[in-house]
Amino acid sequence: MDKSSPIASLLEWLDASPTPVHVVQTSVNQLMVSGFIEQIDFSSDLLLKGFYRKDGAIIAWSLGDNGAPLRIIGAHTDSPNLRVQPQPDISRMGWNQLGIEIYGGVLLNSWLDRDLGIAGRVFSSDGEEVFFHHSQPIARVPQLAIHLDREIGERGLQLDKFQHTSPVWGTQAPMFLDWLTQETGVQRIASFDAHLFDVTPASVLGVDGSLLASGRLDNQLSCWAAVEALCTTDSQYTTVVILNDHEEVGSESVTGAAGPMLENLLALISHRDGLRPGQLMDRQRQSWCLSADNAHAVHPNYLERHDPRHSPLPNHGVALKLNGNQRYATSPRGAAHMRGVADSMNVPLQTFVSRNNMPCGSTIGPITSTRLGIEAIDIGVPQLSMHSAREMCGVKDATDLVTLMQGFLRS
Ligand code: ZN
């Protein structure tokens, strides 16, 4: 593959970003290449092109003229996974294992018999923070042999979340903290955040090369596209990208969409622009927020799980997500706006509605519009295997998402 192609940059992004803090670091690298500067001190003036990072979340902006309406894109950095517990060492019958915590709605079966690496960060007792990313296979959750589980064919795989999920990581393994000390060079580790991940690199798939497989496509695909679009679009508007953590567990944290990061930035922008309350309301009305999070493509083996008239197909465009019960934020006005954007950029747009008897998940869209009074539009690339350790989507839909976001930031 051409190393400078957008898909090559997406694959590289995914492999470099096994955890939310790594997603933030990957975003920072890309933003800095495009001239964005990190703002640390907010008592001075807001930078024209800046970003602010906190743990697994980042917000980046490019200011338009005073009072310019806002074009905001939001996505989330976290994905369901297995995380190492604070006191993880287990030794049983010659096997060394790690105690883990299940984060978010994991498809547990997909983590079995995979070669796993470990990544995250440590804090020393004097507050030093060091990231680590061990991409060699060092752990594995082994499945029980069929000979010891004869009924599996009839009753299906049943996993106890406590008993059956601990990975093996050696037969003469060091204590986990000793390994972390070695790995990071930090001598007095006071706490850590360590996530397991499949070490198989992201790859293009299919005899026709039309598909893409990787862990964490939900929702790093949207994070990648949002940063890509922000870095490549000149706009008359003030453009903002916010990548939040903790969406998979309800968004309620300092770095989640229900936290204050976006609201704080908008307050600073309004202050810079010297807007009175009425002008603020006018700007809210003229602004849009695009909430990007992957959608369900129609599954060819489970057609009955989809609404037949609203089933997104692979490589037929990004899906506009609608839900009258407000699980998605898209209003009729927002849908019309987005269809106009898609037309102007010459990319297709599909429509996703979940079946009445299959309630859909939610996104950061409704949370953001409720908090800010800015109308949000939910969209997402259709994918299969959502929340699996390895997910799949169409190559063309990924690049279409960037084009659509570029159009959104300008329209
Ligand atoms: Zn998601």
XYZ file of C-alpha atoms and ligand atoms in Angstrom:
412
model
C 0.000 0.000 0.000
C 1.070 3.561 -0.728
C 2.500 4.787 2.608
C 1.082 8.270 2.068
C -2.494 7.087 1.394
C -5.192 8.012 3.912
C -5.837 4.341 4.722
C -2.145 3.774 5.487
C -2.336 6.686 7.933
C -5.443 5.153 9.549
C -3.745 1.746 9.975
C -0.717 3.457 11.490
C -2.965 5.456 13.832
C -4.759 2.306 15.072
C -1.521 0.404 15.710
C -0.039 3.361 17.600
C -3.103 3.776 19.837
C -3.896 0.780 22.071
C -5.412 2.920 24.880
C -7.212 6.306 25.177
C -4.068 8.103 26.397
C -2.252 6.784 23.332
C -5.097 8.031 21.094
C -4.520 11.453 22.613
C -0.761 11.229 22.011
C -1.342 10.141 18.396
C -3.725 13.093 17.918
C -1.191 15.496 19.430
C 1.506 14.303 17.021
C -0.776 14.901 14.052
C -2.054 18.273 15.286
C 1.468 19.593 15.925
C 2.568 18.687 12.397
C -0.356 20.824 11.184
C 0.616 23.851 13.269
C -1.624 23.417 16.322
C 0.031 24.425 19.606
C -0.648 23.002 23.058
C -2.227 25.556 25.401
C -1.368 24.915 29.032
C -2.019 28.321 30.616
C -5.574 29.566 30.079
C -5.119 32.832 31.971
C -3.511 34.203 28.794
C -5.334 34.667 25.460
C -6.722 31.673 23.662
C -4.388 30.474 20.890
C -5.720 30.787 17.339
C -4.942 27.142 16.577
C -4.543 25.229 19.793
C -5.283 22.102 21.730
C -5.664 21.039 25.328
C -5.205 17.471 26.520
C -6.206 15.777 29.713
C -5.567 12.058 30.201
C -7.680 10.146 27.650
C -9.384 13.238 26.184
C -8.290 16.084 23.929
C -9.923 19.200 22.532
C -8.475 21.098 19.549
C -9.672 24.325 17.948
C -9.092 26.741 15.127
C -10.683 30.132 15.812
C -12.702 31.923 13.132
C -13.615 35.615 13.115
C -15.047 37.164 16.282
C -18.527 35.798 16.887
C -18.261 33.173 14.128
C -20.650 30.214 14.557
C -19.177 26.912 15.692
C -18.649 23.664 13.840
C -17.829 20.996 16.427
C -16.977 17.328 15.821
C -17.079 14.899 18.749
C -15.954 11.280 19.031
C -14.734 8.953 21.782
C -11.274 7.559 22.453
C -12.184 4.528 24.584
C -13.078 1.000 23.464
C -14.303 -1.957 25.533
C -11.313 -4.027 26.667
C -9.613 -5.970 29.462
C -7.599 -3.958 31.984
C -5.058 -5.175 34.521
C -6.270 -4.948 38.137
C -4.319 -2.948 40.757
C -3.082 -6.138 42.500
C -3.060 -8.557 39.582
C -0.589 -11.349 40.390
C -2.102 -14.834 40.341
C -0.103 -18.068 40.528
C -2.019 -21.362 40.007
C -0.702 -24.884 39.339
C 2.410 -23.707 37.524
C 0.679 -20.924 35.550
C 1.244 -17.194 36.120
C -1.842 -15.120 35.383
C -3.044 -11.528 35.617
C -6.255 -10.486 37.323
C -8.253 -8.265 34.963
C -11.201 -5.897 35.038
C -13.678 -5.882 32.150
C -14.157 -2.337 30.774
C -17.413 -1.588 28.942
C -19.512 -4.004 26.890
C -16.811 -6.456 25.762
C -17.624 -9.332 23.365
C -15.680 -11.691 25.627
C -15.394 -14.619 23.215
C -13.394 -12.412 20.834
C -10.575 -12.096 23.405
C -9.956 -15.840 23.636
C -6.804 -17.344 22.130
C -5.426 -14.025 20.949
C -1.841 -12.944 21.419
C -2.076 -9.921 23.673
C 0.224 -7.001 24.438
C -0.070 -4.563 27.342
C -0.034 -0.763 27.153
C -0.873 2.177 29.375
C 0.875 4.529 31.755
C 2.386 4.632 35.217
C 2.634 7.368 37.825
C 5.551 7.633 40.235
C 4.983 8.752 43.802
C 6.321 12.204 42.886
C 3.732 12.605 40.137
C 5.840 11.691 37.082
C 3.722 10.094 34.324
C 5.273 7.667 31.811
C 3.476 5.903 28.944
C 4.349 2.375 27.850
C 3.348 0.259 24.852
C 4.552 -3.335 24.846
C 3.496 -4.672 21.463
C 5.143 -8.108 21.688
C 2.667 -10.886 22.601
C 2.997 -11.520 26.337
C -0.439 -12.692 27.458
C -3.342 -14.858 26.303
C -6.769 -15.911 27.587
C -6.794 -19.610 26.667
C -10.081 -21.246 25.686
C -11.052 -24.603 27.196
C -10.469 -27.544 24.827
C -13.613 -29.003 23.258
C -12.764 -32.401 24.824
C -13.222 -30.846 28.278
C -16.402 -28.995 27.295
C -18.475 -31.516 25.322
C -21.759 -29.565 25.603
C -20.371 -26.415 23.983
C -21.860 -27.437 20.630
C -25.400 -27.512 22.067
C -25.475 -24.763 24.698
C -22.910 -22.436 23.123
C -19.886 -20.878 24.784
C -20.542 -19.711 28.335
C -17.912 -17.572 30.014
C -17.933 -16.561 33.657
C -16.644 -12.986 33.737
C -14.631 -13.639 36.896
C -13.462 -17.207 36.530
C -12.724 -17.629 32.831
C -11.144 -14.353 31.750
C -7.732 -14.216 33.464
C -4.930 -14.269 30.898
C -1.891 -16.481 31.315
C 1.338 -14.517 30.969
C 4.042 -17.042 31.778
C 5.231 -19.905 33.913
C 8.102 -18.011 35.520
C 6.727 -14.504 35.230
C 7.939 -11.636 37.418
C 5.535 -9.768 39.699
C 3.551 -7.354 37.530
C 4.922 -4.244 39.259
C 8.488 -5.464 38.788
C 7.788 -5.981 35.096
C 6.279 -2.472 34.840
C 9.336 -0.985 36.553
C 11.547 -2.714 34.007
C 9.295 -1.684 31.122
C 9.013 2.019 32.040
C 12.231 2.694 33.954
C 10.139 4.304 36.707
C 11.524 3.129 40.040
C 8.791 3.959 42.501
C 5.507 3.269 40.718
C 2.616 4.548 42.823
C -0.189 3.600 40.408
C -0.772 2.387 36.866
C -3.325 2.059 34.112
C -2.589 -1.065 31.996
C -4.744 -2.360 29.128
C -4.527 -5.600 27.176
C -4.802 -5.429 23.405
C -4.554 -7.755 20.401
C -1.070 -7.317 18.915
C -2.204 -8.232 15.369
C -1.669 -5.079 13.283
C -4.631 -3.350 11.647
C -4.953 -4.500 8.042
C -6.818 -4.184 4.780
C -8.910 -7.320 4.182
C -10.901 -9.059 1.457
C -9.981 -10.511 -1.926
C -10.798 -7.100 -3.408
C -9.062 -5.155 -0.617
C -12.329 -3.356 0.168
C -12.450 -4.040 3.922
C -10.436 -3.070 6.945
C -9.934 -5.076 10.167
C -8.580 -3.812 13.484
C -9.265 -3.537 17.164
C -10.888 -0.293 18.391
C -12.416 0.855 15.072
C -15.260 1.946 17.380
C -14.402 4.682 17.779
C -10.833 5.484 16.794
C -11.901 5.523 13.164
C -13.970 8.623 13.956
C -11.143 10.133 16.071
C -8.711 9.715 13.172
C -11.143 11.197 10.638
C -12.014 14.152 12.889
C -8.360 15.132 13.436
C -7.612 14.571 9.747
C -10.531 16.828 8.755
C -9.628 19.558 11.278
C -6.011 19.635 10.072
C -6.944 19.859 6.382
C -9.917 22.262 6.351
C -9.928 26.043 6.134
C -13.242 27.369 7.358
C -14.984 30.687 7.976
C -16.299 29.121 11.207
C -14.637 28.393 14.517
C -13.888 24.674 14.217
C -13.494 22.373 17.199
C -12.737 18.678 17.620
C -13.373 17.047 20.993
C -12.353 13.458 21.651
C -13.793 12.265 24.963
C -12.992 9.261 27.111
C -15.422 6.967 28.991
C -18.233 6.881 26.390
C -18.414 3.103 26.707
C -19.225 3.400 30.408
C -21.656 6.333 30.369
C -19.524 9.471 29.720
C -19.720 10.722 33.320
C -16.183 11.787 34.224
C -13.882 14.804 34.002
C -12.780 13.644 30.546
C -16.153 12.216 29.433
C -18.711 13.989 27.242
C -20.773 14.798 30.353
C -17.693 16.532 31.832
C -16.752 20.197 31.371
C -14.021 20.215 28.675
C -16.097 21.374 25.720
C -18.223 23.734 27.774
C -15.116 25.350 29.286
C -13.577 25.941 25.857
C -16.797 27.431 24.477
C -16.943 29.792 27.481
C -13.390 30.953 26.708
C -14.236 31.495 23.031
C -17.353 33.501 23.956
C -15.273 35.577 26.351
C -12.692 36.244 23.631
C -15.479 37.269 21.269
C -17.085 39.464 23.944
C -20.553 38.038 23.311
C -23.555 39.245 25.310
C -26.138 36.609 26.402
C -28.429 37.311 23.426
C -25.517 37.061 20.980
C -24.552 33.792 22.646
C -28.008 32.392 21.962
C -27.817 33.568 18.358
C -24.529 31.766 17.958
C -25.896 28.583 19.531
C -28.680 28.619 16.966
C -26.222 29.025 14.065
C -23.839 26.317 15.299
C -23.732 22.556 14.728
C -22.149 19.632 16.502
C -21.391 16.452 14.576
C -21.237 13.388 16.825
C -19.352 10.605 15.039
C -19.531 7.040 16.315
C -19.619 3.852 14.282
C -22.960 2.357 13.227
C -24.061 -1.237 12.619
C -23.698 -2.360 9.022
C -26.222 -5.006 7.975
C -24.857 -8.432 8.959
C -25.284 -10.931 6.117
C -25.751 -13.863 8.548
C -28.274 -12.067 10.760
C -30.498 -10.091 8.417
C -33.404 -10.463 10.877
C -31.611 -8.196 13.382
C -31.882 -5.156 11.135
C -34.670 -2.943 9.903
C -34.930 -3.917 6.234
C -35.357 -0.347 4.989
C -32.651 1.223 7.185
C -29.743 -1.218 7.048
C -26.441 0.418 6.082
C -24.444 -1.520 3.486
C -20.641 -1.735 3.460
C -18.823 0.812 1.288
C -22.047 2.670 0.479
C -21.328 5.700 2.616
C -21.405 6.934 6.185
C -24.718 6.382 7.996
C -26.876 9.172 9.385
C -28.267 7.840 12.682
C -31.844 8.670 13.608
C -33.895 7.765 16.663
C -37.193 9.407 17.624
C -36.597 8.431 21.255
C -33.492 10.659 21.252
C -30.904 7.924 21.744
C -29.348 9.743 18.778
C -29.504 13.523 18.602
C -30.198 13.981 14.858
C -33.280 16.180 14.292
C -35.055 16.515 10.932
C -33.283 19.867 10.488
C -29.931 18.257 11.265
C -30.620 15.401 8.851
C -31.421 17.881 6.079
C -28.267 19.889 6.829
C -26.098 16.772 6.693
C -27.662 15.498 3.469
C -26.850 18.881 1.950
C -23.242 18.578 3.127
C -22.953 15.068 1.640
C -24.369 16.263 -1.685
C -21.990 19.215 -1.824
C -19.012 16.916 -1.175
C -20.296 14.286 -3.590
C -20.247 11.432 -1.055
C -23.166 9.077 -0.343
C -25.004 9.123 2.979
C -27.022 6.154 4.252
C -29.689 6.108 6.950
C -29.623 3.957 10.070
C -32.629 3.291 12.262
C -32.620 0.355 14.663
C -35.463 -2.186 14.765
C -38.238 -1.335 17.196
C -37.564 -4.565 19.085
C -33.771 -3.950 19.282
C -33.085 -0.798 21.303
C -29.957 0.946 20.054
C -26.994 2.205 22.051
C -26.510 5.929 22.542
C -23.680 8.338 21.735
C -22.171 11.561 22.976
C -24.540 13.460 20.626
C -27.591 13.756 22.929
C -25.382 14.556 25.963
C -23.559 17.344 24.126
C -26.648 18.978 22.663
C -28.466 18.819 26.011
C -25.588 20.505 27.828
C -24.723 23.144 25.247
C -27.955 23.946 23.449
C -26.190 23.335 20.134
C -27.977 20.965 17.799
C -26.106 17.702 17.248
C -26.168 15.300 14.312
C -25.232 11.647 14.831
C -23.370 9.852 12.086
C -21.022 6.867 11.864
C -19.230 4.453 9.591
C -21.130 1.148 9.299
C -19.149 -1.747 10.765
C -19.497 -5.385 11.822
C -18.322 -7.022 15.070
C -18.797 -3.909 17.194
C -17.061 -4.340 20.599
C -15.106 -7.365 19.422
C -11.341 -7.394 19.990
C -11.124 -7.132 16.192
C -13.765 -5.205 14.263
C -14.356 -4.666 10.561
C -15.584 -1.939 8.203
C -15.376 -0.795 4.580
C -12.253 1.034 3.351
C -14.190 3.511 1.229
C -16.527 4.444 4.107
C -13.489 5.438 6.186
C -12.196 7.886 3.577
C -15.743 9.117 2.870
C -16.030 10.008 6.560
C -13.050 12.367 6.264
C -14.578 14.028 3.183
C -17.941 14.383 4.920
C -16.314 15.947 7.993
C -14.340 18.379 5.826
C -17.626 19.436 4.221
C -19.292 19.752 7.619
C -16.557 22.031 8.977
C -17.010 24.354 5.978
C -20.820 24.316 5.535
Zn -18.720 3.859 19.977
